[in-house]
Tab-separated table of C-alpha atoms and ligand atoms in Angstrom:
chain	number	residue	atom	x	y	z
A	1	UNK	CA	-24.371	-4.026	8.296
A	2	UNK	CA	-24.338	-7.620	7.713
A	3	UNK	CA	-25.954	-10.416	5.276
A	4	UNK	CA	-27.111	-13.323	6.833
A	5	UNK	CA	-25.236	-16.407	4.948
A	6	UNK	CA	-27.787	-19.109	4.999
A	7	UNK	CA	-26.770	-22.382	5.547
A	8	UNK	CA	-27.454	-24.972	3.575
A	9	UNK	CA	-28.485	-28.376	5.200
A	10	UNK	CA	-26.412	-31.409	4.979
A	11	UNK	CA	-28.900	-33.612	6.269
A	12	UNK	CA	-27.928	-37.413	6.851
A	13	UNK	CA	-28.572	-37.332	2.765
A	14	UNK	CA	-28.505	-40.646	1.268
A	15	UNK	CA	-25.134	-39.531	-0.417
A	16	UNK	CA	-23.475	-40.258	3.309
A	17	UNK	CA	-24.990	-44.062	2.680
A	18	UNK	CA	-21.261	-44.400	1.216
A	19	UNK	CA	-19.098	-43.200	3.722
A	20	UNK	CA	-15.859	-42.136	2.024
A	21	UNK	CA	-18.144	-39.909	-0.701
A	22	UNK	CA	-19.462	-38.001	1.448
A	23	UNK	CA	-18.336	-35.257	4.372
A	24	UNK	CA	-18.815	-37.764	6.757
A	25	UNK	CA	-20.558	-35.092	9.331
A	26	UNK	CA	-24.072	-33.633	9.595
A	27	UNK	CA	-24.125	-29.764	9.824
A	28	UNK	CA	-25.845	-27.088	11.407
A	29	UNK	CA	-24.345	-23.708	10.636
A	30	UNK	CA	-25.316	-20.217	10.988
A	31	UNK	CA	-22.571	-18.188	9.905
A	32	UNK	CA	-22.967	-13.883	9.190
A	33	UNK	CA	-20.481	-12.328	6.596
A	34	UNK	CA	-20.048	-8.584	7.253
A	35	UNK	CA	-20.014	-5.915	5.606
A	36	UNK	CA	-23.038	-6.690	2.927
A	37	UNK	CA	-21.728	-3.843	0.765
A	38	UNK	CA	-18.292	-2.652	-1.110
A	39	UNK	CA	-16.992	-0.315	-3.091
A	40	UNK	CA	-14.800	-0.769	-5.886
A	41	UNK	CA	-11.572	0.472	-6.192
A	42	UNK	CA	-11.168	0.476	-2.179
A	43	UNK	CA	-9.938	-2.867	0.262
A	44	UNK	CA	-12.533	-5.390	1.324
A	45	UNK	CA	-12.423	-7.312	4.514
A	46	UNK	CA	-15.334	-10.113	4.740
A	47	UNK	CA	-15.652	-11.198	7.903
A	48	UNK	CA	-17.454	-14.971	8.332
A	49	UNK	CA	-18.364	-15.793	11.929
A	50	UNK	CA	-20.832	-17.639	13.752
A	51	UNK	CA	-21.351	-21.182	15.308
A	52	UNK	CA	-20.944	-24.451	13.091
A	53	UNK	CA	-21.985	-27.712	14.891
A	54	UNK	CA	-21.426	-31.351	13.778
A	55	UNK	CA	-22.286	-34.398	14.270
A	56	UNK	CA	-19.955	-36.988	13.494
A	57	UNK	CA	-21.676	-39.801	11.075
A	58	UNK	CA	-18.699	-41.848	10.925
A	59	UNK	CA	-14.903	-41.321	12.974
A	60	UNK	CA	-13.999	-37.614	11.541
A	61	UNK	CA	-11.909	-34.896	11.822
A	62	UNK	CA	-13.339	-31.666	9.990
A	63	UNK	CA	-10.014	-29.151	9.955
A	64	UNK	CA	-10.274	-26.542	6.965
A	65	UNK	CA	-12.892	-24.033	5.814
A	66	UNK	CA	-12.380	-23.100	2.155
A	67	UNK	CA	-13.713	-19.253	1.790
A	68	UNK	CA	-14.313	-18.082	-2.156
A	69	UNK	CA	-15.098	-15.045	-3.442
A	70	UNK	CA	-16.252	-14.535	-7.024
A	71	UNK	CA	-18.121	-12.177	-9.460
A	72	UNK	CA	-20.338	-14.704	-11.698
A	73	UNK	CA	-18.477	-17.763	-12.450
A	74	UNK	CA	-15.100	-15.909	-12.174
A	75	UNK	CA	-13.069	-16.983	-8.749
A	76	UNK	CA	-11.843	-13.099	-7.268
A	77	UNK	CA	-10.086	-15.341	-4.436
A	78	UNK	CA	-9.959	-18.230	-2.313
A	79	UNK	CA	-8.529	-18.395	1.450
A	80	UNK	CA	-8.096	-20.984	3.739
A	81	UNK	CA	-8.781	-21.088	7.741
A	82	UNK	CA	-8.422	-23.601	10.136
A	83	UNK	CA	-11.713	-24.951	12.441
A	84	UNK	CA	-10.325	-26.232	16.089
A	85	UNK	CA	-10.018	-29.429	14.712
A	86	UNK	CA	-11.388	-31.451	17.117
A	87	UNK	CA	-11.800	-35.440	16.654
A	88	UNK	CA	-14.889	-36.617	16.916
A	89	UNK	CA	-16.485	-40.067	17.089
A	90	UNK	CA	-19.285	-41.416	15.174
A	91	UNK	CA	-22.340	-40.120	16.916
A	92	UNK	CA	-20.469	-37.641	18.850
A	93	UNK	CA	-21.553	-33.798	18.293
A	94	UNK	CA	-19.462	-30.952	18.609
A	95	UNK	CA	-20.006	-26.998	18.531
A	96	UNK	CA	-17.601	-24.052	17.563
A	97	UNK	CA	-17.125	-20.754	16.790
A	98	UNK	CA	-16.241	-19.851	13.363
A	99	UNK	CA	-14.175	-16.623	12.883
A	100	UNK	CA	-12.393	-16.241	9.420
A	101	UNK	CA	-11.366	-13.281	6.953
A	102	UNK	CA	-11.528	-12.869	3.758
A	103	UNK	CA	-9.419	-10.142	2.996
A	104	UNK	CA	-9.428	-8.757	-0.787
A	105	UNK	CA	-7.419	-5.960	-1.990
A	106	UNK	CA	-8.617	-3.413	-4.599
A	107	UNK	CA	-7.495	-5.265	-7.492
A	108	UNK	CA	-8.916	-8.370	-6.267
A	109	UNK	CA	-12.498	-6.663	-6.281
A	110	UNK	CA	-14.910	-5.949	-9.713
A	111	UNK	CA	-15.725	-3.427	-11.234
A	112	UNK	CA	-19.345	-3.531	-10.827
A	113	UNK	CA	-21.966	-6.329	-9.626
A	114	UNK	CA	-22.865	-8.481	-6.867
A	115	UNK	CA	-19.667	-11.168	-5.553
A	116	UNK	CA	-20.829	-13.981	-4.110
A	117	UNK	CA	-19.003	-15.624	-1.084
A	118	UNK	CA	-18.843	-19.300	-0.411
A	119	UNK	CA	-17.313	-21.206	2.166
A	120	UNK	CA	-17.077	-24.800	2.255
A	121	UNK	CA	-16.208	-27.269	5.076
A	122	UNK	CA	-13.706	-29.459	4.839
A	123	UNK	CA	-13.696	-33.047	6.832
A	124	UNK	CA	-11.584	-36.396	6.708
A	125	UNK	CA	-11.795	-39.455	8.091
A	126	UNK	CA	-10.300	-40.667	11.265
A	127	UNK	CA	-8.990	-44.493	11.668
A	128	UNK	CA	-8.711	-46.115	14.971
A	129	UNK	CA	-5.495	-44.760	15.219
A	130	UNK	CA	-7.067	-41.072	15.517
A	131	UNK	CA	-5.106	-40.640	12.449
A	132	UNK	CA	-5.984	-38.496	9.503
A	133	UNK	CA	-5.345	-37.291	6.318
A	134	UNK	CA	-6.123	-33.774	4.776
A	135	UNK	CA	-5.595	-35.831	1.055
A	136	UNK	CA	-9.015	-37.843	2.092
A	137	UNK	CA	-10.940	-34.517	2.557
A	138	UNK	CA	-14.538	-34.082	1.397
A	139	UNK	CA	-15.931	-30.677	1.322
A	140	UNK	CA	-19.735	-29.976	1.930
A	141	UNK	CA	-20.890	-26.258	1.271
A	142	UNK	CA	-21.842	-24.794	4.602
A	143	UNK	CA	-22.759	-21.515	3.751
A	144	UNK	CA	-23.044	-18.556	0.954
A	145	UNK	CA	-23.949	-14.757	0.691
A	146	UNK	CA	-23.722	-11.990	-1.576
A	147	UNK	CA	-22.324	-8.278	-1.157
A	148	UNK	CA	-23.370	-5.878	-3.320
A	149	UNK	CA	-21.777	-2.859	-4.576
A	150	UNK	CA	-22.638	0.249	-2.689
A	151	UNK	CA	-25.042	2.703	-4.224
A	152	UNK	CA	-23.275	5.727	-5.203
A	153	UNK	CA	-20.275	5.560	-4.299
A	154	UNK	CA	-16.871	7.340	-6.245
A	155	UNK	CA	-14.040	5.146	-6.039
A	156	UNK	CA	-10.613	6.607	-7.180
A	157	UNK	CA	-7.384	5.030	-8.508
A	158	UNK	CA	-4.305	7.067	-7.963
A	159	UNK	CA	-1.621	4.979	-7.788
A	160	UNK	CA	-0.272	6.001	-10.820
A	161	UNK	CA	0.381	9.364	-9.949
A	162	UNK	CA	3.894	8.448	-8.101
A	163	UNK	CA	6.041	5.696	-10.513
A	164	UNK	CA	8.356	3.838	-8.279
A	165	UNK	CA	11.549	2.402	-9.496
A	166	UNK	CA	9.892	-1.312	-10.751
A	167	UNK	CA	7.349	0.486	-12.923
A	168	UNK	CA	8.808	3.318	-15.109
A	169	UNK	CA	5.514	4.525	-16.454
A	170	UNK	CA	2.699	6.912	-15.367
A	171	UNK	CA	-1.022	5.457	-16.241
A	172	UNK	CA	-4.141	7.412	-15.887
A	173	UNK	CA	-6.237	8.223	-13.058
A	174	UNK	CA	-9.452	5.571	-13.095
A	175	UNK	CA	-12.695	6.586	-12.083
A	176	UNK	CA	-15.331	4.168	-11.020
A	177	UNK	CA	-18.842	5.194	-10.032
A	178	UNK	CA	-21.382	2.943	-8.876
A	179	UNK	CA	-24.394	5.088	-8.954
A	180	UNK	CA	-28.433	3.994	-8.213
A	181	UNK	CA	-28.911	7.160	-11.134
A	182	UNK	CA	-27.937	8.967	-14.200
A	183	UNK	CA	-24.257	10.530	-13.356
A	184	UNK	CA	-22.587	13.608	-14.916
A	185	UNK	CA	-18.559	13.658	-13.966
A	186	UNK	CA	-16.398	16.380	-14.029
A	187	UNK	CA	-12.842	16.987	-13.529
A	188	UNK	CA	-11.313	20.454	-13.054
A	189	UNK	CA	-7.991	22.147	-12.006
A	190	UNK	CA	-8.589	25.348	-10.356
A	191	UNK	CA	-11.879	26.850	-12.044
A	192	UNK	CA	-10.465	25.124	-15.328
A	193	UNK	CA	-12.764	22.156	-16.130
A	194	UNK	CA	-10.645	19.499	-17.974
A	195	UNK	CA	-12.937	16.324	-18.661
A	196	UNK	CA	-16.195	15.533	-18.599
A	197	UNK	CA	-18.600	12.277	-19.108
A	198	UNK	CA	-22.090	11.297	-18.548
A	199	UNK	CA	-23.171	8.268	-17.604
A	200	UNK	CA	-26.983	6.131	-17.195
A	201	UNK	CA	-25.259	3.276	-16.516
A	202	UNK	CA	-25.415	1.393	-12.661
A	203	UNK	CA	-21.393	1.070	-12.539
A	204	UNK	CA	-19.035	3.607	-14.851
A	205	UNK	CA	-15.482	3.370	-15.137
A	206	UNK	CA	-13.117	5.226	-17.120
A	207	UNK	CA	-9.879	6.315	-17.462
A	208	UNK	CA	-9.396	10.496	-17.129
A	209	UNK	CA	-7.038	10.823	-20.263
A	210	UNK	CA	-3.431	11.282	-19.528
A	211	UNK	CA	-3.567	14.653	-21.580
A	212	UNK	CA	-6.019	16.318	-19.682
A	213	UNK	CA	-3.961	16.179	-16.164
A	214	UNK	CA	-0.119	17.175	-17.668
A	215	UNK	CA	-0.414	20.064	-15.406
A	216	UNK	CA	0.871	20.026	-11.713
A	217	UNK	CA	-1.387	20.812	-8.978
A	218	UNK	CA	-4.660	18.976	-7.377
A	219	UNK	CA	-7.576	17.916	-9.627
A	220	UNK	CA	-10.990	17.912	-8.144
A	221	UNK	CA	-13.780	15.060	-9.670
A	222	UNK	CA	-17.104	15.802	-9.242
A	223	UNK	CA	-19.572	13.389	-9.500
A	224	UNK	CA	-23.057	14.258	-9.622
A	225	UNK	CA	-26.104	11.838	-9.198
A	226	UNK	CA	-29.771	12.774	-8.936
A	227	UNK	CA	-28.945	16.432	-7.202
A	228	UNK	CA	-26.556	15.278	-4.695
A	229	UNK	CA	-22.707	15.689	-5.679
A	230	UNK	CA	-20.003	14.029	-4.068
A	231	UNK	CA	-16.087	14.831	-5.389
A	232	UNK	CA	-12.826	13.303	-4.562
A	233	UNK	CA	-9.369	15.273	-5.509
A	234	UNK	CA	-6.184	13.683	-6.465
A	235	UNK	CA	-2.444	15.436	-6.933
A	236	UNK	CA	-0.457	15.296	-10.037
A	237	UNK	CA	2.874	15.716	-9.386
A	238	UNK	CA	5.595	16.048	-12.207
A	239	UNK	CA	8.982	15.171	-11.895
A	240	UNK	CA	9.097	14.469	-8.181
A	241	UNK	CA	7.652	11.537	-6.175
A	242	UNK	CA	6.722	11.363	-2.146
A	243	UNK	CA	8.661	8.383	-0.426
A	244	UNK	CA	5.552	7.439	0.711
A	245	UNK	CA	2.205	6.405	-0.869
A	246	UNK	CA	0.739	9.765	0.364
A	247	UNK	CA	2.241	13.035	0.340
A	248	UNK	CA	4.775	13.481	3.908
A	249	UNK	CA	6.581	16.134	5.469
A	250	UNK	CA	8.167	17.662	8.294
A	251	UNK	CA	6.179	20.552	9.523
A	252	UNK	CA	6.503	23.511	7.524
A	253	UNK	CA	9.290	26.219	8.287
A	254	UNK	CA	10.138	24.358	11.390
A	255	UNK	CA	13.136	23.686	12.753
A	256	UNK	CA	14.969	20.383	12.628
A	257	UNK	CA	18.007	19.424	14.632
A	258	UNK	CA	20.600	16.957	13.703
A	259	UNK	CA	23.529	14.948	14.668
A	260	UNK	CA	26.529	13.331	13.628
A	261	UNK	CA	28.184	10.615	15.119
A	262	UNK	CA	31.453	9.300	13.894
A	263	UNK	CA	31.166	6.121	15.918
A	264	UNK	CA	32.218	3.107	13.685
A	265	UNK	CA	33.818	5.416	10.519
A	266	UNK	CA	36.232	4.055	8.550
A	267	UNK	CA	39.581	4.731	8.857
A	268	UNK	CA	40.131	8.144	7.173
A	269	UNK	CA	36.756	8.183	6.146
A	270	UNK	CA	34.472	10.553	7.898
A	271	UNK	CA	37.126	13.790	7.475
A	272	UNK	CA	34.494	16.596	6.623
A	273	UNK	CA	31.475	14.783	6.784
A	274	UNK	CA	29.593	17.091	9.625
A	275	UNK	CA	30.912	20.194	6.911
A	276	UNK	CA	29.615	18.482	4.193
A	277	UNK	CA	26.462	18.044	5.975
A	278	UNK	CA	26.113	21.508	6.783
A	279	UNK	CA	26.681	22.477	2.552
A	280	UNK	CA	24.037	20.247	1.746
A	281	UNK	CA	21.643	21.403	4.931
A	282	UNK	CA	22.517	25.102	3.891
A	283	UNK	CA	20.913	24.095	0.224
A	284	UNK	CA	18.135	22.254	1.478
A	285	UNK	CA	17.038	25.314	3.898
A	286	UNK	CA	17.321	27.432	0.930
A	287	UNK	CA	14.542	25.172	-0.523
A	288	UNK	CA	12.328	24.556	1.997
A	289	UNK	CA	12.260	27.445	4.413
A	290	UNK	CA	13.279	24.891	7.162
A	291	UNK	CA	16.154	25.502	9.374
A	292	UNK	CA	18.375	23.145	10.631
A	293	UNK	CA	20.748	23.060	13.791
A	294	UNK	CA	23.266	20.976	14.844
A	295	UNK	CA	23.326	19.376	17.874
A	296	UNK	CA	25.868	17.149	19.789
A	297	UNK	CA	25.679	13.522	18.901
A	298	UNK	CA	22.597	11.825	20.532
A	299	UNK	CA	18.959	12.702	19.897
A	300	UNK	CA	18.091	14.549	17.025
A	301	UNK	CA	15.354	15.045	14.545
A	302	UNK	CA	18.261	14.130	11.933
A	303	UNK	CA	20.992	11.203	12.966
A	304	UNK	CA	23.545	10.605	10.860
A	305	UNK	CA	26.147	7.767	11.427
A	306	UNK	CA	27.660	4.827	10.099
A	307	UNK	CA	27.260	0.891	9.750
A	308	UNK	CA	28.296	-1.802	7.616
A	309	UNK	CA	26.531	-2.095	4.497
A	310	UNK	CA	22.794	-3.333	5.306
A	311	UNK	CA	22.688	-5.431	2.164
A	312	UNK	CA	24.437	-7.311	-0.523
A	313	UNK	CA	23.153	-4.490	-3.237
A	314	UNK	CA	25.600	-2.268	-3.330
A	315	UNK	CA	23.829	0.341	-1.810
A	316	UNK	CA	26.272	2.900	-0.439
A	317	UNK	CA	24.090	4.599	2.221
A	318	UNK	CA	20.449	4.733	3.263
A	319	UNK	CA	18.248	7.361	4.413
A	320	UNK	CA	14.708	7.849	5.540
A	321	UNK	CA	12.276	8.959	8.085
A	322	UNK	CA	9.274	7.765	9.778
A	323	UNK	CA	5.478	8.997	8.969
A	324	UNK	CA	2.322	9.421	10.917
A	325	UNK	CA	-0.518	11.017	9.076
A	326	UNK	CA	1.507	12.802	6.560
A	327	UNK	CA	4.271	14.321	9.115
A	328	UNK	CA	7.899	13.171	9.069
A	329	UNK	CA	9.524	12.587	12.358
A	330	UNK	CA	13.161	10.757	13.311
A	331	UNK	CA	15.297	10.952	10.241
A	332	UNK	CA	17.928	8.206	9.805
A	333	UNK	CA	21.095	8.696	7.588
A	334	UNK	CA	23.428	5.421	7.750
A	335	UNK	CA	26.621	5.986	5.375
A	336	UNK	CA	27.887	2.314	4.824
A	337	UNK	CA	31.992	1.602	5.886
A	338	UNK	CA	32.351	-0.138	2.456
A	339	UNK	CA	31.333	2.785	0.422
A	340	UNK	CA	33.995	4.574	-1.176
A	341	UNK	CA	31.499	7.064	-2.162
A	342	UNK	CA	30.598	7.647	1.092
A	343	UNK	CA	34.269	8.000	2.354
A	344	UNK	CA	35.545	10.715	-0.300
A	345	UNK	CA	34.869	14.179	1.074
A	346	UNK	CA	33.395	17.292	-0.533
A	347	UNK	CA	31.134	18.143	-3.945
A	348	UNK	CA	33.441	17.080	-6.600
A	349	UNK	CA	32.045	14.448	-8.829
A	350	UNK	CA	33.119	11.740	-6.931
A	351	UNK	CA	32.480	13.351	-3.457
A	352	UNK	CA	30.012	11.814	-0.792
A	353	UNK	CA	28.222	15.399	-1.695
A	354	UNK	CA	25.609	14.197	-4.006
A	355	UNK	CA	25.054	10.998	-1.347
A	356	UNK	CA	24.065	13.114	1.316
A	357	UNK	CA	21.993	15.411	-1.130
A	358	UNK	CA	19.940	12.099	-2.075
A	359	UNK	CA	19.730	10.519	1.116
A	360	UNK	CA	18.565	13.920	2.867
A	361	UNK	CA	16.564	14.021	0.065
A	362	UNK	CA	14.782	11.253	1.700
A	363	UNK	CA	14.543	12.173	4.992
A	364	UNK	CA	12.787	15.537	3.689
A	365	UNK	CA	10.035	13.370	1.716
A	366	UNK	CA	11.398	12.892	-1.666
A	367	UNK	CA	10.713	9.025	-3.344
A	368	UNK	CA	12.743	7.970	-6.070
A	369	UNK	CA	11.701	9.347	-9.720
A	370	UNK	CA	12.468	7.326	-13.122
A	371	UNK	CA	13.945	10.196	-14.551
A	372	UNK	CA	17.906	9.838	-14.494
A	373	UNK	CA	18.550	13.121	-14.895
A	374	UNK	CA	16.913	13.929	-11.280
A	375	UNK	CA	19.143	13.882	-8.322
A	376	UNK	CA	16.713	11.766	-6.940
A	377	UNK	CA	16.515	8.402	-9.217
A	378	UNK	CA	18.205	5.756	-7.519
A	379	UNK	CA	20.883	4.956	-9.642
A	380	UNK	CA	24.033	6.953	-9.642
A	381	UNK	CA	26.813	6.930	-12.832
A	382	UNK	CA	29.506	9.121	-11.616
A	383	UNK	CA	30.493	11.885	-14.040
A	384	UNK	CA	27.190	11.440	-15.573
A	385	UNK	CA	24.384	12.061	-12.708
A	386	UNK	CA	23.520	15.178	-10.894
A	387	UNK	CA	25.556	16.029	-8.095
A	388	UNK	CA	22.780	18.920	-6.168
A	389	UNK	CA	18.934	18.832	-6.363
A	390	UNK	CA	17.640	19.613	-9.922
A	391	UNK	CA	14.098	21.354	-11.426
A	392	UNK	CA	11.775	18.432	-10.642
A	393	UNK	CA	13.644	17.544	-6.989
A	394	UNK	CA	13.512	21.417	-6.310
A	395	UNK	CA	9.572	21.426	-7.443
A	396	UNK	CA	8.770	18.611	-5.294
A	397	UNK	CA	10.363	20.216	-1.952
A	398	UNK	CA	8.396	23.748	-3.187
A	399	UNK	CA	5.601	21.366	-2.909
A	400	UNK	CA	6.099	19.818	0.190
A	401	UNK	CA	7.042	22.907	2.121
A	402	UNK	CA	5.642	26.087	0.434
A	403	UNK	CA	9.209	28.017	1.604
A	404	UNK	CA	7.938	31.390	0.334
A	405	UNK	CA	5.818	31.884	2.946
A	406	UNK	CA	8.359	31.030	5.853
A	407	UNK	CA	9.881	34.076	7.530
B	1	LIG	ZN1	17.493	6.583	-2.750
């Protein structure tokens, strides 16, 4: 779909009768913006494109389009684009093709109502020289359209359900509806409705309250509008976190190779670590149903080795693993020389043990949690943190792998 964003006409307007007031340039422009609708709550990309012609009134260089969005009088956002910049002397006319985004993220976007798009041209005089100066810039409006929110559309706000490590606190599930007719909304777990709201209104938003999702497990929301009912689920998850956004994990009750390879240990400092890998892959089968297998050092689903530390944080080892559409692939465990953690053998309490538990911990899917007394928060105080998975890192790996039903 796309809006047609009329131009408005320049005209040689008596305005241009001083030449430093005005844009210096007559225009003819017939830009689209695409799409003409959006939905709150999910990203908007506004594309403007189309040809702009002018026609120089005076020596002029026109170099910058200025695209706006905003909701009333309220600027959403503002981006900048280049034109090709070409010089152009009085009389002379010139033709281009305008392609610019306007890219707006969730929070960028309203609630509710129409945001109107602008975009402005901006031009400056050229002296003899061919020089210019983007401080002498007059800007002309060239064109302007409006999107509209889509009719009926659910739009869901989950990020809350997994806290990272910069914000240590779990907000409710948001629920906008933009609806062309009465709404009823409904949120249940299992057969067990917990909310419900009603709404005439063209746009509803609302928070789900925090007390009615405490319980683990996926939440469905129903939202229904004149006979037709569309729903949208989201996951609450207590006491674990994925390392991604979404949910990831290797495929269930598979089995995952792995390899160590002692290349660039410290002196001294990899004795026992392919054992200690084993204790801690023993556990972690135990609690996921996968198996794992060592193989000789080289390609592996698992690779564990050594570098110097990767940063200045005092981070004693990283670990991690790629993701494509919710499946982990190519885990990466990199022990860092420096780290005396990572150098001390065995389970004791200040053995590389409980570094290999949270690092693997990684690889398998967990994210950090802001609960310290979880093996996997990112902080460790020796003597005082968890040295083997705990409740909430064991419920999250349940999750993630179902290992009950491996065999
Ligand atoms: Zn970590």
């Amino acid at each position: 779909m796309t809006a047609l964003l009329m131009a408005t006409p320049v005209g040689a307007s008596s305005a241009d009768a001083t030449p430093r007031a005005g844009i210096g340039v007559r225009i003819d422009a017939a830009l689209n913006v695409s799409p003409s609708t959006y939905t709150p709550g999910r990203p908007l990309d506004v594309a403007i494109s189309g040809t702009l012609t002018t026609t120089a009134l005076r020596d002029v260089v026109c170099h910058s389009l200025t695209l706006t969005a905003s909701r009333g009088a309220l600027p959403l956002i503002t981006r900048y684009a280049s034109t090709d910049r070409t010089p152009q002397l009085t009389g002379e006319s010139h033709t281009q093709e305008v392609s610019a985004l306007l890219d707006m993220e969730p929070d960028d976007l309203p609630a509710s109502g129409p945001i109107t798009v602008t975009v402005d041209l901006e031009c400056s005089p050229m002296d003899a020289k061919g020089n210019w100066d983007v401080l002498d810039a007059v800007s002309q409006r060239i064109a302007s359209g409006r999107i509209q929110p889509a009719s009926g559309t659910v739009a869901l706000s989950t990020r809350w359900l997994f806290p990272d490590d910069d914000e240590r606190e779990v907000r409710p599930v948001t629920v906008s509806v933009t609806a062309s007719a009465p709404i009823t909304i409904s949120v249940s777990r299992g057969s067990k409705t917990v909310w419900k709201a009603t709404s005439s209104k063209a746009t509803y938003q609302a928070a789900i309250p925090l007390a009615r999702t405490q319980q683990s497990g996926t939440y469905r929301v129903r939202v229904t509008m004149g006979g037709s009912t569309t729903t949208t689920d989201f996951r609450v998850s207590r006491g674990w976190a994925p390392i991604y956004d979404s949910v990831a994990a290797w495929p269930r009750c598979s089995t995952l190779t792995w390899s160590y390879d002692p290349a660039g240990a410290p002196r001294g400092g990899d004795i026992g670590v392919a054992d200690d890998v084993a204790t801690v892959l023993k556990r972690y089968a135990e609690l996921t149903g996968l198996r794992f297998e060592q193989v000789a050092k080289g390609r592996a689903d698992i690779e564990i080795g050594w570098a110097p530390a990767a940063w200045e944080d005092g981070a004693e080892a990283a670990g991690g693993a790629s993701e494509k559409d919710g499946v982990l692939a190519s885990g990466v465990l990199t022990m860092f020389t420096n780290s005396e953690w990572a150098t001390t053998a065995g389970f004791g309490v200040r053995g590389r043990g409980a570094l290999l538990y949270h690092e693997i911990g990684h690889i398998l899917g967990l994210g950090h949690v802001s609960d310290d007394r979880l093996l996997m928060y990112p902080v460790h105080t020796f003597g005082q943190s968890p040295l083997v998975p705990q409740q909430g890192d064991i419920a999250g790996l349940r999750e993630l792998y179902r290992p009950q039903s491996c065999r």
